[in-house]
C-alpha cells in the first residue's frame, strides 16, 4: 500500500514527529508496502516494523487494516497513504483498536492527487465530502479529511491536521498529515513544527 514514487521528505517529517514524541521503539508501519519507511526509520535508530496484507516488513507478520485485531500493538502506528485503499466503514474499528492499545497515530493521506491508481477506494481527500469524479478507471470517490479527523477523535484522540508542503518543489508534493495522541499532543509536536517552519523558510528563500 504505497505510491509508486516514494516520498522521502514525508518520511523525514514522520521521523521528526516520532522524535518530538520521544518514541524510538514500538513503531508499527501499518500497510508497509515494500518497507521503505521501516528501513528509513531503522537507519535512524528507531525500532520499527511493518505489516501489510502481503506480509511483514522488518520482523512483523501480515496484517489487514479491515481486520484491526491483526494489527500488532506498539507505541505508535503510522498509516502512510493506506486509507486511500480502505473503505470508510473500516476506519472507526481501526482507530478504536488503536485507542484500546494506547498508541499514537500518524496518518498521511493525499489531498489533491488526481490519481488513476485502480487500487484506490478514496482517490484523494478534500476538506469536505464531494461527489465522485470520473477517471480512467471509472468513478473514484473523494473522501473528507474532516470525516477522517472526526473518526479519529471519536475514538478518544486529540488531533492536529497539517498540510505538508515539503520543499514546495511541485504541486503534487502535498499531503495531509493527521497526528493524534490522547495527551501531550502539542508538546510532542513543537520540536517538529519548529524544524519544519525553518526548513520551509529556507526552501522559500532558495526560490527567490
C-alpha positions as a Python dict, from the first residue, in 0.01 Angstrom:
ca = {
    (1, 'X'): (0, 0, 0),
    (2, 'X'): (243, 263, -120),
    (3, 'X'): (258, 512, -402),
    (4, 'X'): (493, 409, -678),
    (5, 'X'): (731, 705, -623),
    (6, 'X'): (812, 701, -254),
    (7, 'X'): (805, 1037, -75),
    (8, 'X'): (1126, 1062, 131),
    (9, 'X'): (1053, 1416, 254),
    (10, 'X'): (735, 1289, 416),
    (11, 'X'): (935, 1008, 577),
    (12, 'X'): (1159, 1279, 728),
    (13, 'X'): (852, 1452, 873),
    (14, 'X'): (725, 1127, 1022),
    (15, 'X'): (1065, 1063, 1181),
    (16, 'X'): (1071, 1416, 1326),
    (17, 'X'): (720, 1372, 1471),
    (18, 'X'): (825, 1046, 1637),
    (19, 'X'): (1132, 1222, 1783),
    (20, 'X'): (913, 1502, 1917),
    (21, 'X'): (701, 1246, 2098),
    (22, 'X'): (1010, 1065, 2224),
    (23, 'X'): (901, 742, 2053),
    (24, 'X'): (1203, 537, 1940),
    (25, 'X'): (1065, 186, 1977),
    (26, 'X'): (740, 4, 1919),
    (27, 'X'): (670, 184, 1590),
    (28, 'X'): (442, -7, 1351),
    (29, 'X'): (413, 96, 987),
    (30, 'X'): (63, -29, 908),
    (31, 'X'): (40, -110, 537),
    (32, 'X'): (417, -104, 493),
    (33, 'X'): (426, -194, 123),
    (34, 'X'): (786, -251, 18),
    (35, 'X'): (919, -138, 358),
    (36, 'X'): (1082, 192, 259),
    (37, 'X'): (967, 376, 571),
    (38, 'X'): (1066, 91, 803),
    (39, 'X'): (1418, 90, 656),
    (40, 'X'): (1439, 470, 677),
    (41, 'X'): (1342, 470, 1046),
    (42, 'X'): (1573, 180, 1135),
    (43, 'X'): (1868, 359, 974),
    (44, 'X'): (1799, 641, 1221),
    (45, 'X'): (1787, 421, 1528),
    (46, 'X'): (1410, 374, 1556),
    (47, 'X'): (1286, 27, 1647),
    (48, 'X'): (1026, -14, 1372),
    (49, 'X'): (844, -297, 1200),
    (50, 'X'): (573, -302, 938),
    (51, 'X'): (280, -519, 840),
    (52, 'X'): (77, -549, 523),
    (53, 'X'): (-172, -787, 368),
    (54, 'X'): (107, -936, 158),
    (55, 'X'): (336, -995, 459),
    (56, 'X'): (554, -813, 709),
    (57, 'X'): (845, -569, 689),
    (58, 'X'): (1125, -575, 942),
    (59, 'X'): (1002, -860, 1157),
    (60, 'X'): (624, -819, 1178),
    (61, 'X'): (379, -1060, 1020),
    (62, 'X'): (92, -990, 781),
    (63, 'X'): (-199, -767, 882),
    (64, 'X'): (-520, -639, 730),
    (65, 'X'): (-641, -292, 831),
    (66, 'X'): (-1001, -404, 771),
    (67, 'X'): (-939, -660, 1049),
    (68, 'X'): (-790, -439, 1326),
    (69, 'X'): (-718, -734, 1555),
    (70, 'X'): (-445, -842, 1309),
    (71, 'X'): (-251, -515, 1354),
    (72, 'X'): (22, -554, 1620),
    (73, 'X'): (17, -319, 1918),
    (74, 'X'): (304, -78, 1974),
    (75, 'X'): (369, 277, 2087),
    (76, 'X'): (289, 444, 1754),
    (77, 'X'): (109, 344, 1436),
    (78, 'X'): (190, 503, 1104),
    (79, 'X'): (-64, 483, 822),
    (80, 'X'): (113, 641, 526),
    (81, 'X'): (-116, 653, 222),
    (82, 'X'): (-305, 347, 337),
    (83, 'X'): (-656, 488, 388),
    (84, 'X'): (-686, 566, 18),
    (85, 'X'): (-718, 188, -22),
    (86, 'X'): (-957, 125, 270),
    (87, 'X'): (-1338, 162, 283),
    (88, 'X'): (-1456, 439, 518),
    (89, 'X'): (-1650, 181, 716),
    (90, 'X'): (-1321, 26, 829),
    (91, 'X'): (-1177, 349, 975),
    (92, 'X'): (-1359, 357, 1309),
    (93, 'X'): (-1287, -4, 1414),
    (94, 'X'): (-921, 54, 1327),
    (95, 'X'): (-897, 373, 1533),
    (96, 'X'): (-1089, 213, 1820),
    (97, 'X'): (-832, -69, 1823),
    (98, 'X'): (-550, 190, 1822),
    (99, 'X'): (-707, 374, 2116),
    (100, 'X'): (-753, 50, 2306),
    (101, 'X'): (-385, -33, 2250),
    (102, 'X'): (-289, 321, 2363),
    (103, 'X'): (-85, 404, 2053),
    (104, 'X'): (-17, 742, 1895),
    (105, 'X'): (-129, 782, 1535),
    (106, 'X'): (38, 944, 1235),
    (107, 'X'): (-191, 928, 932),
    (108, 'X'): (-84, 1065, 593),
    (109, 'X'): (-334, 1090, 307),
    (110, 'X'): (-334, 1255, -34),
    (111, 'X'): (-547, 1572, -57),
    (112, 'X'): (-530, 1656, -425),
    (113, 'X'): (-376, 1380, -630),
    (114, 'X'): (-586, 1312, -937),
    (115, 'X'): (-458, 957, -944),
    (116, 'X'): (-557, 676, -1175),
    (117, 'X'): (-445, 414, -924),
    (118, 'X'): (-702, 135, -972),
    (119, 'X'): (-650, 15, -610),
    (120, 'X'): (-776, 345, -465),
    (121, 'X'): (-1115, 346, -295),
    (122, 'X'): (-1074, 707, -179),
    (123, 'X'): (-879, 860, -463),
    (124, 'X'): (-796, 1167, -258),
    (125, 'X'): (-917, 1364, 45),
    (126, 'X'): (-1085, 1703, 34),
    (127, 'X'): (-1182, 1946, 313),
    (128, 'X'): (-1548, 1842, 274),
    (129, 'X'): (-1728, 1546, 120),
    (130, 'X'): (-1760, 1578, -255),
    (131, 'X'): (-1918, 1393, -544),
    (132, 'X'): (-1716, 1125, -719),
    (133, 'X'): (-1542, 1220, -1040),
    (134, 'X'): (-1491, 1000, -1341),
    (135, 'X'): (-1134, 893, -1403),
    (136, 'X'): (-957, 646, -1623),
    (137, 'X'): (-1081, 352, -1417),
    (138, 'X'): (-1434, 479, -1366),
    (139, 'X'): (-1594, 669, -1079),
    (140, 'X'): (-1349, 730, -794),
    (141, 'X'): (-1454, 855, -453),
    (142, 'X'): (-1328, 1177, -294),
    (143, 'X'): (-1319, 1134, 83),
    (144, 'X'): (-1347, 1402, 350),
    (145, 'X'): (-1048, 1493, 568),
    (146, 'X'): (-1293, 1634, 826),
    (147, 'X'): (-1469, 1295, 842),
    (148, 'X'): (-1132, 1128, 891),
    (149, 'X'): (-1041, 1357, 1182),
    (150, 'X'): (-1385, 1307, 1337),
    (151, 'X'): (-1343, 929, 1319),
    (152, 'X'): (-1007, 957, 1498),
    (153, 'X'): (-1141, 1197, 1762),
    (154, 'X'): (-1448, 981, 1827),
    (155, 'X'): (-1205, 706, 1931),
    (156, 'X'): (-1085, 936, 2214),
    (157, 'X'): (-791, 1112, 2049),
    (158, 'X'): (-691, 1476, 2021),
    (159, 'X'): (-583, 1554, 1665),
    (160, 'X'): (-384, 1813, 1473),
    (161, 'X'): (-402, 1848, 1096),
    (162, 'X'): (-115, 1967, 879),
    (163, 'X'): (-87, 2030, 507),
    (164, 'X'): (261, 1900, 441),
    (165, 'X'): (416, 2119, 172),
    (166, 'X'): (764, 1964, 190),
    (167, 'X'): (1002, 2173, -22),
    (168, 'X'): (745, 2345, -246),
    (169, 'X'): (913, 2171, -539),
    (170, 'X'): (593, 2053, -708),
    (171, 'X'): (215, 2099, -675),
    (172, 'X'): (198, 1718, -639),
    (173, 'X'): (432, 1731, -337),
    (174, 'X'): (146, 1791, -93),
    (175, 'X'): (-11, 1569, 168),
    (176, 'X'): (-235, 1591, 470),
    (177, 'X'): (-84, 1457, 791),
    (178, 'X'): (-318, 1391, 1084),
    (179, 'X'): (-132, 1344, 1413),
    (180, 'X'): (-327, 1203, 1706),
    (181, 'X'): (-249, 1138, 2073),
    (182, 'X'): (-453, 1112, 2391),
    (183, 'X'): (-232, 1361, 2576),
    (184, 'X'): (79, 1571, 2521),
    (185, 'X'): (-12, 1632, 2157),
    (186, 'X'): (106, 1991, 2115),
    (187, 'X'): (410, 1949, 2340),
    (188, 'X'): (519, 1649, 2137),
    (189, 'X'): (476, 1831, 1808),
    (190, 'X'): (659, 2154, 1897),
    (191, 'X'): (1014, 2038, 1808),
    (192, 'X'): (894, 1912, 1469),
    (193, 'X'): (692, 2227, 1399),
    (194, 'X'): (993, 2448, 1467),
    (195, 'X'): (1223, 2242, 1243),
    (196, 'X'): (956, 2224, 974),
    (197, 'X'): (895, 2601, 972),
    (198, 'X'): (1270, 2666, 947),
    (199, 'X'): (1300, 2420, 655),
    (200, 'X'): (1006, 2584, 475),
    (201, 'X'): (1152, 2932, 516),
    (202, 'X'): (1489, 2808, 392),
    (203, 'X'): (1323, 2649, 87),
    (204, 'X'): (1124, 2966, 19),
    (205, 'X'): (1439, 3180, 26),
    (206, 'X'): (1600, 2948, -230),
    (207, 'X'): (1316, 3023, -471),
    (208, 'X'): (1372, 3398, -454),
}
